[in-house]
Short mmCIF file of C-alpha atoms in Angstrom, two decimals:
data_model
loop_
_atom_site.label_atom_id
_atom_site.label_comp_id
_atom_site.label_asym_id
_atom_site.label_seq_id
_atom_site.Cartn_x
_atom_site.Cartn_y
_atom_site.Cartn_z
CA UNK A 1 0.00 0.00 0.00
CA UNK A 2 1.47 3.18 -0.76
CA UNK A 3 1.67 6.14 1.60
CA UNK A 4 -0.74 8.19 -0.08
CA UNK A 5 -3.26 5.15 -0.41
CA UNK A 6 -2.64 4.86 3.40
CA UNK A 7 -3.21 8.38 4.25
CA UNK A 8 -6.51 8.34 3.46
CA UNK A 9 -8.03 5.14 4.71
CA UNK A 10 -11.62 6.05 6.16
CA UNK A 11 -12.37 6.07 9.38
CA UNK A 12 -9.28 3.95 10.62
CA UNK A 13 -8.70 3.84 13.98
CA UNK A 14 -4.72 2.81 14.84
CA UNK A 15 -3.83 2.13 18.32
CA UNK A 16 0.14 2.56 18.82
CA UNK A 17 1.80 -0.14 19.91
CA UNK A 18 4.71 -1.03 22.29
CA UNK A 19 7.83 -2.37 22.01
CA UNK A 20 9.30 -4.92 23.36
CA UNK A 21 11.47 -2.76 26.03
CA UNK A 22 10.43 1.14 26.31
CA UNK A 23 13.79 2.67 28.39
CA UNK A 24 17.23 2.80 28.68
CA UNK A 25 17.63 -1.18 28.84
CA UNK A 26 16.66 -1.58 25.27
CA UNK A 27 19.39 -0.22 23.34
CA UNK A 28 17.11 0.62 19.87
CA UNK A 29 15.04 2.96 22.71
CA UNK A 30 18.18 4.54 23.81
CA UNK A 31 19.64 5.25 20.38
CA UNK A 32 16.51 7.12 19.62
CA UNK A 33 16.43 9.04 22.51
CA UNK A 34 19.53 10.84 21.76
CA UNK A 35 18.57 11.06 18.20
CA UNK A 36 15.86 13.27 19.30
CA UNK A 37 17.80 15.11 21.79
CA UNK A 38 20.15 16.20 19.02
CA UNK A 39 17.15 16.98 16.71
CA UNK A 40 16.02 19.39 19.51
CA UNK A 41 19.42 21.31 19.70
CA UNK A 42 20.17 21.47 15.73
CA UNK A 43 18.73 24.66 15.24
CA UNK A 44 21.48 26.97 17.35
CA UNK A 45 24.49 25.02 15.83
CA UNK A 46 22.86 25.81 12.08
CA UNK A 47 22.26 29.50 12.95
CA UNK A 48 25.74 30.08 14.38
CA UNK A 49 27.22 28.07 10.85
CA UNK A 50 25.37 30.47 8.82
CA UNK A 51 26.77 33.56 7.27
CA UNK A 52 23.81 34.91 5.73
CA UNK A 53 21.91 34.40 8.69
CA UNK A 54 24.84 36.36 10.68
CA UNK A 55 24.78 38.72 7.77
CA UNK A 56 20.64 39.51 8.03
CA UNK A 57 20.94 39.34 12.04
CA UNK A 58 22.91 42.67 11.94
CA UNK A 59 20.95 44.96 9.82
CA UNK A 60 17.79 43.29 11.17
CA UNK A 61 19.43 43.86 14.82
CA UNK A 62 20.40 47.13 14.65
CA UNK A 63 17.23 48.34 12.72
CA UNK A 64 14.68 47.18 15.18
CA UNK A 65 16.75 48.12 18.24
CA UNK A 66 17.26 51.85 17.16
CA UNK A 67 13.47 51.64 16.35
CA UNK A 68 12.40 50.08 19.98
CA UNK A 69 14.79 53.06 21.51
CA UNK A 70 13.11 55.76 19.59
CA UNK A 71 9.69 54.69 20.64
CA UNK A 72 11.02 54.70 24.27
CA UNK A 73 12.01 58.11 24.31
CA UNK A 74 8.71 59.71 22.23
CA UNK A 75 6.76 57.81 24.90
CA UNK A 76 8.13 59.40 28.00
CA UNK A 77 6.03 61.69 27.01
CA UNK A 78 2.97 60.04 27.56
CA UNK A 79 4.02 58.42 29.99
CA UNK A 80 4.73 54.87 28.57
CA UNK A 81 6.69 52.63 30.33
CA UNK A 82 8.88 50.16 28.54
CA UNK A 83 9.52 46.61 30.36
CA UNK A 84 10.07 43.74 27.62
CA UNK A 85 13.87 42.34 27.62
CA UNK A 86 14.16 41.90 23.93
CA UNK A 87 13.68 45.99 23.23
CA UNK A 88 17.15 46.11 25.17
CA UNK A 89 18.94 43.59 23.18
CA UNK A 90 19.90 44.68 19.66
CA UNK A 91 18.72 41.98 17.42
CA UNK A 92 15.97 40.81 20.69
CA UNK A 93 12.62 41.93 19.16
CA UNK A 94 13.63 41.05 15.38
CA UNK A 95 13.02 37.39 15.34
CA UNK A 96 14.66 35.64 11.76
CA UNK A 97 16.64 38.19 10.42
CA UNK A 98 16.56 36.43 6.87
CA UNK A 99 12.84 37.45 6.23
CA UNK A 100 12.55 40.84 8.83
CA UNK A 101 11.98 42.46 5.32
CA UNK A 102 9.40 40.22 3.52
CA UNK A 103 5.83 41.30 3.29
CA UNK A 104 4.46 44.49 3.58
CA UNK A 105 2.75 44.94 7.43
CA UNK A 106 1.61 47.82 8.99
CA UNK A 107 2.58 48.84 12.72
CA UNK A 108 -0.54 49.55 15.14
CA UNK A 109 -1.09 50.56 18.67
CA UNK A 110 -4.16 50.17 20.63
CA UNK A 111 -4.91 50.39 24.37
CA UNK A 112 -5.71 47.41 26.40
CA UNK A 113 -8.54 47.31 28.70
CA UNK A 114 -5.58 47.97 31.70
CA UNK A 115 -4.65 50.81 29.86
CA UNK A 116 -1.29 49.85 28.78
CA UNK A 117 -0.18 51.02 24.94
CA UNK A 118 0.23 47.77 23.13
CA UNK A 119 1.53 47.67 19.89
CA UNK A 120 1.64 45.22 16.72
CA UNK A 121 1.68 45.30 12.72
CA UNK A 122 -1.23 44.17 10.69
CA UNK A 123 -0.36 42.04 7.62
CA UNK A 124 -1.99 42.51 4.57
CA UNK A 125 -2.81 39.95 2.02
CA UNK A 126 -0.89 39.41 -1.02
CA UNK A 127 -2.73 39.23 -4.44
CA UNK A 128 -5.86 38.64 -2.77
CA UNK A 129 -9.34 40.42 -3.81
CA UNK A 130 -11.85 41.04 -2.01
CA UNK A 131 -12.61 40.76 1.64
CA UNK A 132 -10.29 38.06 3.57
CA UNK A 133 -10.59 35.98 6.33
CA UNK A 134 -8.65 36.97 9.10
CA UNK A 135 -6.59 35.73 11.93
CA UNK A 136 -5.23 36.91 15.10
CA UNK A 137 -2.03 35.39 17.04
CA UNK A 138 -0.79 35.68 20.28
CA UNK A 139 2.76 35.11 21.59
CA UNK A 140 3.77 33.24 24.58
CA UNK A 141 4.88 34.12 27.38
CA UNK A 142 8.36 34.59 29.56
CA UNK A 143 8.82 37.33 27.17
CA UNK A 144 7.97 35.97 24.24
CA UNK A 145 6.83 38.83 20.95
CA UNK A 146 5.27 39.68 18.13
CA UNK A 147 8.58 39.01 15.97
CA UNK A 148 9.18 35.77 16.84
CA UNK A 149 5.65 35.11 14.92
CA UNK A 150 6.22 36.47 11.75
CA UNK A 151 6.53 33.46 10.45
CA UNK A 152 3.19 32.42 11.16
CA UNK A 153 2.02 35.50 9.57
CA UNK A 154 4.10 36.27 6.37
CA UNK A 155 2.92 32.81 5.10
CA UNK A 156 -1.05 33.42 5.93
CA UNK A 157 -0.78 36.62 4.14
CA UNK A 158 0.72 34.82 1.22
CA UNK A 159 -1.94 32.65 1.36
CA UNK A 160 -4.43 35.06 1.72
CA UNK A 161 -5.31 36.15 5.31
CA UNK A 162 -5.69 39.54 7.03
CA UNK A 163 -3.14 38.85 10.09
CA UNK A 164 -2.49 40.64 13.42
CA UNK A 165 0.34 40.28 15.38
CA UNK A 166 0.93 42.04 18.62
CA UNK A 167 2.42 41.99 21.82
CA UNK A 168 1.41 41.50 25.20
CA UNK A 169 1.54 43.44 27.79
CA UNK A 170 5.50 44.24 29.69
CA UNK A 171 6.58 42.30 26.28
CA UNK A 172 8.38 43.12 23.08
CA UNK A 173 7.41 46.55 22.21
CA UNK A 174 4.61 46.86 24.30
CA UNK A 175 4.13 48.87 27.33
CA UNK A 176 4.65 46.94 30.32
CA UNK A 177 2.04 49.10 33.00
CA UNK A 178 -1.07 50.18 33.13
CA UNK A 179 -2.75 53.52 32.88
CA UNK A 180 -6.50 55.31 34.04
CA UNK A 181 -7.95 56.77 31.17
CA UNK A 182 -6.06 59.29 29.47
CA UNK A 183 -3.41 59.71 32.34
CA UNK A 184 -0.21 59.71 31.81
CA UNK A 185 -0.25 57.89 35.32
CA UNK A 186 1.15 54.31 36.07
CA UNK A 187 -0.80 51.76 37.42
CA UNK A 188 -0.36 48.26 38.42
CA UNK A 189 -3.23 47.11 36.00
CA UNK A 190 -1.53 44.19 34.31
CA UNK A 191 1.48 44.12 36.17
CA UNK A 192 3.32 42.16 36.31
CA UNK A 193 3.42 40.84 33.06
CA UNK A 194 3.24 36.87 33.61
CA UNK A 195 -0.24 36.45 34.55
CA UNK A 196 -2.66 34.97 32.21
CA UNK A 197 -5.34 37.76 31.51
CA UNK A 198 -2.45 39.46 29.69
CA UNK A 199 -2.89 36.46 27.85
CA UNK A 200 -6.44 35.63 27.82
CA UNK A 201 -8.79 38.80 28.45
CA UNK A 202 -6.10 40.52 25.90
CA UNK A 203 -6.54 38.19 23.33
CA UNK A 204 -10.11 39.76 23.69
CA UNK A 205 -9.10 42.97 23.45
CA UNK A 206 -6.79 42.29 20.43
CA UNK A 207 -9.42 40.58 18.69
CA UNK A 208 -11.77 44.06 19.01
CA UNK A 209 -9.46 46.10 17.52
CA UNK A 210 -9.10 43.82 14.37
CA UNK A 211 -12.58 44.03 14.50
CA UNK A 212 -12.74 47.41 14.95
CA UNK A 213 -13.95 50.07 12.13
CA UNK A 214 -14.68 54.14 11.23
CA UNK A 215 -18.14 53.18 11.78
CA UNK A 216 -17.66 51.02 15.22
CA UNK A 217 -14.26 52.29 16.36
CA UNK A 218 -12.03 50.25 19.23
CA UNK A 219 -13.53 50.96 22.74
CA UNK A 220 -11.08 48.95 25.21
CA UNK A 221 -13.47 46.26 26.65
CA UNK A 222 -14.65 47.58 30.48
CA UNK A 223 -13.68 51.18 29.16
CA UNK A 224 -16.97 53.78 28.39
CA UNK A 225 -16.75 55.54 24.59
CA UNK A 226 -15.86 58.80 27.35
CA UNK A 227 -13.23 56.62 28.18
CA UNK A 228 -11.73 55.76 25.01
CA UNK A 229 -12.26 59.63 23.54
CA UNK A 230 -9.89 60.43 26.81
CA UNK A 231 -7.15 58.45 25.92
CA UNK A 232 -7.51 59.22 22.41
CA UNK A 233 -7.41 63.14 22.98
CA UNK A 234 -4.32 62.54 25.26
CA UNK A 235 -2.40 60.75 22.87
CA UNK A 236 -3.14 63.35 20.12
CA UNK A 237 0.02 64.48 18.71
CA UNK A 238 2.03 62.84 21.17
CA UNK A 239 2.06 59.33 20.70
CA UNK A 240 0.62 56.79 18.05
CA UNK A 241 -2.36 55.35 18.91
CA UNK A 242 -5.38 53.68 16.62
CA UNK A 243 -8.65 53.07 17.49
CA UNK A 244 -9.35 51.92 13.68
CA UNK A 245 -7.55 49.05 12.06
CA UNK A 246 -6.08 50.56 9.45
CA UNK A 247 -6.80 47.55 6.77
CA UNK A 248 -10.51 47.13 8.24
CA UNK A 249 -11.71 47.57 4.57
CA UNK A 250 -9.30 44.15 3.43
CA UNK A 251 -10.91 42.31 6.22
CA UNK A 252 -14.01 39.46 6.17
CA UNK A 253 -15.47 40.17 9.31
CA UNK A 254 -17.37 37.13 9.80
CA UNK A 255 -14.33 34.26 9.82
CA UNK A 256 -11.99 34.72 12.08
CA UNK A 257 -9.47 32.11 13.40
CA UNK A 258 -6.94 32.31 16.18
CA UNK A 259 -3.61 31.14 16.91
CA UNK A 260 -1.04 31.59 20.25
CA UNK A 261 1.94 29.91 21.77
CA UNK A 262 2.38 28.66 25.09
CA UNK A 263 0.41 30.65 27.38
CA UNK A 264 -0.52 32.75 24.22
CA UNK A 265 -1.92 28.96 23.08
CA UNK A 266 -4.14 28.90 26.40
CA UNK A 267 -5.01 31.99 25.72
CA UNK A 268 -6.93 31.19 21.90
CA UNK A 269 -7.97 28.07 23.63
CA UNK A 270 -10.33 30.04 26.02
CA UNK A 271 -11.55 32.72 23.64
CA UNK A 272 -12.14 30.25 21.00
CA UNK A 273 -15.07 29.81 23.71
CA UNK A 274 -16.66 33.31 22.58
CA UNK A 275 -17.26 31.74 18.94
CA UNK A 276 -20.76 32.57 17.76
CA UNK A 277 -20.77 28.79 16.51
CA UNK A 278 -22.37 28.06 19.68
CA UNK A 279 -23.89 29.42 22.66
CA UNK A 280 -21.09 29.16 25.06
CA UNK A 281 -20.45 33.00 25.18
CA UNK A 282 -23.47 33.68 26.62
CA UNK A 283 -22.14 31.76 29.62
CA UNK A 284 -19.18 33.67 30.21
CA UNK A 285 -19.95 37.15 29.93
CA UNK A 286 -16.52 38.68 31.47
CA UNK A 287 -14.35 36.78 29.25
CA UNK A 288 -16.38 36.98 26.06
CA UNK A 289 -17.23 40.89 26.54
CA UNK A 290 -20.99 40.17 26.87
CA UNK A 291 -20.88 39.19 23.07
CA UNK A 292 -19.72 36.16 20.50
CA UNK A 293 -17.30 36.63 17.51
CA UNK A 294 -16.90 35.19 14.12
CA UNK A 295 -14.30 32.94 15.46
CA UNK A 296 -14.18 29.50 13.32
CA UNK A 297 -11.00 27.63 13.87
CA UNK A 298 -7.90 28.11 15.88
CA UNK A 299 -4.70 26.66 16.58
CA UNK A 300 -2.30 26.00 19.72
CA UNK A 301 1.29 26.00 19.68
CA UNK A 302 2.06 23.64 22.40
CA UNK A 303 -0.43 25.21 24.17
CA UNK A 304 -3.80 24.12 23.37
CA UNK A 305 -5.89 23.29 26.15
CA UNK A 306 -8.34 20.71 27.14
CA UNK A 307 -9.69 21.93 30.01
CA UNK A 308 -12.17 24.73 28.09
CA UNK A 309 -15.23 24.14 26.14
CA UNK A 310 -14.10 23.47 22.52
CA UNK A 311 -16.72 25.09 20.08
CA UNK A 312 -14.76 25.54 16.97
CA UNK A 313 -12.19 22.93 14.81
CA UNK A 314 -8.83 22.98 16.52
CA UNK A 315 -5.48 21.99 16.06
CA UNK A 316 -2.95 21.22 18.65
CA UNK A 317 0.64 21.56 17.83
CA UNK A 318 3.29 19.94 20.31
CA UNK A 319 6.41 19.80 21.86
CA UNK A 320 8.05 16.40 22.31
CA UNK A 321 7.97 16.36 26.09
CA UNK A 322 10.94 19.50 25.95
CA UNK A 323 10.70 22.70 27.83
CA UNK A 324 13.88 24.64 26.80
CA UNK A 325 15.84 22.09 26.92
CA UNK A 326 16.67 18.66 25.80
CA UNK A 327 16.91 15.98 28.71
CA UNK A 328 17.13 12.24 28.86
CA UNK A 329 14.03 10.76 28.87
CA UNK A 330 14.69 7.19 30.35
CA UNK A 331 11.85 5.20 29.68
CA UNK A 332 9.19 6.50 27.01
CA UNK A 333 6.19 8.31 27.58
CA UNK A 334 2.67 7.00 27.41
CA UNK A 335 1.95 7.12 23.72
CA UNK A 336 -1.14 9.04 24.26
CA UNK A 337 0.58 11.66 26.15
CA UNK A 338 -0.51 14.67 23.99
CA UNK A 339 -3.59 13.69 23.22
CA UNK A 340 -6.00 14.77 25.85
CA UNK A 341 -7.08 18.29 23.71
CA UNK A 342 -7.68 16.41 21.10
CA UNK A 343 -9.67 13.90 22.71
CA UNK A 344 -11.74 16.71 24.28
CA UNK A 345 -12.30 18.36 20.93
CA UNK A 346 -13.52 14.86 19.05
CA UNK A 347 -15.69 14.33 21.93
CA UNK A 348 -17.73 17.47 21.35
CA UNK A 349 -17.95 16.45 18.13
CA UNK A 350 -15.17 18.29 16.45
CA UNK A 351 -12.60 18.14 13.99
CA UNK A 352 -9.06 18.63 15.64
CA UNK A 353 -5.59 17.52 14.71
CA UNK A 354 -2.54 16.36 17.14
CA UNK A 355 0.85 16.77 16.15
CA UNK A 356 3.53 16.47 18.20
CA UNK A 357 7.51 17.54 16.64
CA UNK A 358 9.90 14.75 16.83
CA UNK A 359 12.84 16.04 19.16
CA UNK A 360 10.46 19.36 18.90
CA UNK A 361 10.94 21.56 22.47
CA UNK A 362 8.89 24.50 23.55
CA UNK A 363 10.28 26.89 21.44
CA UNK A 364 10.07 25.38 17.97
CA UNK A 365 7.25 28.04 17.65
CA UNK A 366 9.68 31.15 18.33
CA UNK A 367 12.40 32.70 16.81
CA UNK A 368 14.96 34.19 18.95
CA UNK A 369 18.60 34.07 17.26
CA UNK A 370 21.27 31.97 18.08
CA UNK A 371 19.59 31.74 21.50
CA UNK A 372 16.17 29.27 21.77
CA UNK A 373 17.46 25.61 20.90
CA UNK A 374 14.73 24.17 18.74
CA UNK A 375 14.69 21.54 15.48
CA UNK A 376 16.11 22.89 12.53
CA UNK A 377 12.55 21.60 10.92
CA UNK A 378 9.72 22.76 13.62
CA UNK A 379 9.23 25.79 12.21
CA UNK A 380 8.97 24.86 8.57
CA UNK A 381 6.80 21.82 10.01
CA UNK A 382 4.01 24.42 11.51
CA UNK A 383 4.41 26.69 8.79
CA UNK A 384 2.46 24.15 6.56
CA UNK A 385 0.40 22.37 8.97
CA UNK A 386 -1.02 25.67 10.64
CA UNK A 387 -1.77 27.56 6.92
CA UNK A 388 -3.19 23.98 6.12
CA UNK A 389 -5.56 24.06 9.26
CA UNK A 390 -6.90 27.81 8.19
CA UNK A 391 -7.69 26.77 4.55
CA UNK A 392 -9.41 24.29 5.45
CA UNK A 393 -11.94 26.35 8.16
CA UNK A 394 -11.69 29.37 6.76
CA UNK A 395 -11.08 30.02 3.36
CA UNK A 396 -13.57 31.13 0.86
CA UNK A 397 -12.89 29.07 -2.06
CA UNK A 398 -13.76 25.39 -2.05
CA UNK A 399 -10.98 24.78 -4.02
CA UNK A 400 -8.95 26.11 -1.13
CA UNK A 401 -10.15 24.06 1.41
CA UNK A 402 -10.72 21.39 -0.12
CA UNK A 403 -6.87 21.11 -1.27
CA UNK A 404 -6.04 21.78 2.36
CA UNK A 405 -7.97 18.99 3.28
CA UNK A 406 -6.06 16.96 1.50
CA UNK A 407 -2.64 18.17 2.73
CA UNK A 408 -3.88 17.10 5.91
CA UNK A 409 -4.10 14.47 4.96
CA UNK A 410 -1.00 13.72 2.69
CA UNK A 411 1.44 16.29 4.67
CA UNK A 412 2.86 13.55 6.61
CA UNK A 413 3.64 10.97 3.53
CA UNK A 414 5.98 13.48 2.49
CA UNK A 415 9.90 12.56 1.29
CA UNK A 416 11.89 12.77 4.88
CA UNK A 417 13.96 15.48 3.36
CA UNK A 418 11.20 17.83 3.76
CA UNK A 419 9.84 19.27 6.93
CA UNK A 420 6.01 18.55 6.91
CA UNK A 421 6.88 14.39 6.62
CA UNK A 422 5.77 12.22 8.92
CA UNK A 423 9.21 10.76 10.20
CA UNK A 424 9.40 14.37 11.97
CA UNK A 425 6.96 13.47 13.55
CA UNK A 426 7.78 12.29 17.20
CA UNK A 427 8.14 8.32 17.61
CA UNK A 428 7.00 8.34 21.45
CA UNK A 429 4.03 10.59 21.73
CA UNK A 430 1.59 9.83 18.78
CA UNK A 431 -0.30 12.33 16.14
CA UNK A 432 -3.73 11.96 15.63
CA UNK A 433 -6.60 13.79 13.70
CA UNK A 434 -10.45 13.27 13.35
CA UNK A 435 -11.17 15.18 9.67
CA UNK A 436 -14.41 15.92 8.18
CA UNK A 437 -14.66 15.23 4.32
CA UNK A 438 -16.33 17.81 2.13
CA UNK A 439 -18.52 15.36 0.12
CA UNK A 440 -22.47 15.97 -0.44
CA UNK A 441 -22.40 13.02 2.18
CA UNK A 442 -19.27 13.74 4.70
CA UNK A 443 -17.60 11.10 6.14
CA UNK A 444 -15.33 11.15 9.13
CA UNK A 445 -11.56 9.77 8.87
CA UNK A 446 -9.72 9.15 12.18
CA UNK A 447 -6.44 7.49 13.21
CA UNK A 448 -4.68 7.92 16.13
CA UNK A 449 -1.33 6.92 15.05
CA UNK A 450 -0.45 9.24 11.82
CA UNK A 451 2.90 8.10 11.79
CA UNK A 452 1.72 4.68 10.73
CA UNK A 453 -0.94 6.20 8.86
CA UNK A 454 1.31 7.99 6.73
CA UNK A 455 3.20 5.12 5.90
CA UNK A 456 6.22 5.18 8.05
CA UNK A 457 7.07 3.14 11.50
CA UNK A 458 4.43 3.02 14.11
CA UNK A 459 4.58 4.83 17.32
CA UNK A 460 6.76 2.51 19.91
CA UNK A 461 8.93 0.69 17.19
CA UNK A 462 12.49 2.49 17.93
CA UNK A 463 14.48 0.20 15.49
CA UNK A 464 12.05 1.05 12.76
CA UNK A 465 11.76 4.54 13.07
CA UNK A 466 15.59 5.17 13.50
CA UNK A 467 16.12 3.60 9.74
CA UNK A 468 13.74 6.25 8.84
CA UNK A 469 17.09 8.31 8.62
#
């Protein structure tokens, strides 16, 4: 059977299975557990090896951190206060220097509901007419920024998509306290900057502002229009500040999808809640703003989490049991390890999609240079699976979706030279995805093993999967 023929067996239903030893005792386990170790610290060695990337790192350093500095200093004057690490760092906010300078995006700011000035870029779509679906991403955490998502969003607006980017609050290049109203005044409103409704409720906030219109203008959630038309008049020839986005007349205001990393990824997990694809909003007035949004699919770089209400498809991208670094793991995981999102999704009913990088740590989803140790491959990997995942829920053409269905499907029989194939994907935790065809009559294909699905070496079988190459 070939791998394509494999890929898209109906409704089949693979249970990974163990081998014979599943630690440190069984040499084919060991062998692959430093194979994956070293996979999960390639991507610092290639960077450093490099000379174009040392050669793009400088001018991409130097431009952003001039560029952070000046917005600093204008923003004393308002009173902005300046906390995220990277600003201070040349090359810290600029994420890949290679492709700083590809596609055109457009810098915002916009208040949160704390009152803090954040800031981000909206993306706009390349040769694309019309109205376009949109989507919004979040970063993670521990300082994580916009930057180190640009990835993400250069190759949605490629393919099509209205994207913001922005930062959260104390991170990147947005402010990191919080103001009243118009007043130049610090406050402790979002401070400090590692607490989850920087995360969640501002994911909320972001999301209105995309939204946001001559005709309906951004009002901070919480804040009063008199509020708003305060900060707004205060601001007014001092400091940038939008309460339009500037591209509102590019965007399809009804599809919406979201995407975050890490805490960012918890984040899109609990707004995806607010979805007017259900009735869940209604339940949770604070979060939700006492209204639902066009949401319709969203993803979660390592981050996605079971323990909300899933009302829209979702895809769950993972690391391979990492955190920033690469450490022996002795004896394997449980196989289903990564799975309980998804199994929370498919139980409402749901499409969703596992994937989980081989040797992939937290940071595959982030771009820092020379710093972050990550696959050389994680990246590219999410780069296709995640623009895959947004055709498919929110494109306009069938054509489109339907061809993303099918990368879904056949992604993962790829060559192993290239970075969406299924031998990157890991060999201990499995992959797993519940799709809905787009036939008059749709059927439902499952498997919980994609590895095997796709045609390489099951989930468990070390010898197997290390002659993958």
């Amino acid at each position: 059977m070939s791998r394509i023929t494999a890929a898209l067996v109906v409704a089949m239903l693979l249970v990974p299975t163990a081998a014979l030893a599943d630690d440190y005792t069984d040499a084919d386990y060991r062998d692959y557990d430093i194979d994956s170790q070293q996979r999960g610290n390639a991507r610092q060695p290639a960077q450093a090896t490099d000379p174009a990337f040392a050669e793009a790192f400088v001018g991409a350093g130097v431009d952003t951190w001039l560029s952070d500095a000046g917005q600093a200093a204008n923003d004393l004057r308002a009173g902005r206060l300046y906390t995220g690490a990277g600003r201070y760092v040349p090359g810290g906010s600029a994420g890949d220097p290679r492709y700083y300078y590809d596609v055109t995006s457009t810098e915002v700011a916009f208040t949160a509901r704390t009152g803090a000035k954040l800031t981000g870029h909206v993306w706009a779509p390349v040769d694309a007419p019309g109205r376009r679906p949109g989507v919004v991403i979040t970063s993670g955490s521990i300082q994580g920024y916009e930057a180190m998502y640009f990835w993400a969003a250069r190759d949605l607006a490629r393919h099509g998509y209205l994207v913001l980017t922005w930062d959260a609050q104390g991170q990147g290049r947005s402010e990191g306290v919080g103001h009243a109203p118009g007043s130049p005044m610090p406050t402790f409103d979002g401070v400090p900057f590692q607490q989850s409704a920087n995360f969640v409720e501002a994911t909320v906030d972001a999301l209105e502002f995309f939204l946001s219109t001559p005709d309906a203008p951004y009002v901070p959630p919480t804040w009063t229009e008199e509020d708003a038309a305060a900060a707004r008049e205060a601001a007014d020839g001092v400091e940038q500040l939008d309460d339009v986005n500037p591209l509102h007349a590019l965007l399809d205001a009804d599809t919406i999808g979201l995407a975050g990393h890490s805490l960012g990824g918890s984040g899109v997990s609990a707004v995806q809640q607010c979805s007017d694809e259900g009735t869940v909003w209604s339940t949770l007035p604070e979060l939700c703003n006492d209204r639902s949004y066009p949401i319709r699919a969203v993803v979660g770089w390592d981050g996605l989490s079971g323990g909300v209400t899933p009302v829209v498809p979702a895809m769950d991208q993972n690391a391979d049991g990492y955190f920033f670094n690469t450490t022996p793991q002795f004896s394997s995981p449980d196989p289903e390890a990564n799975l309980a999102p998804f199994d929370a999704w498919t139980a409402a009913g749901l499409d969703a999609y596992s994937l989980t990088v081989r040797g992939g740590t937290h940071l595959e989803w982030c771009d820092l240079p020379y710093l972050l140790p990550a696959t050389t491959y994680g990246t590219e990997m999410a780069t296709v699976y995640t623009t895959a995942w947004f055709d498919r829920y929110l494109a306009p053409e069938d054509a489109t979706r339907t061809g993303a269905l099918d990368t879904l499907l056949t992604a993962p029989t790829a060559d192993a030279d290239q970075p969406e194939s299924g031998t990157n994907l890991s060999g201990s935790r499995a992959s797993a995805y519940r799709l809905t065809t787009l036939d008059v009559t749709p059927a439902v294909l499952e498997t919980r093993d994609l590895r095997a699905t796709a045609g390489w070496a099951e989930v468990g079988d070390w010898a197997a999967i290390l002659a993958e190459g």
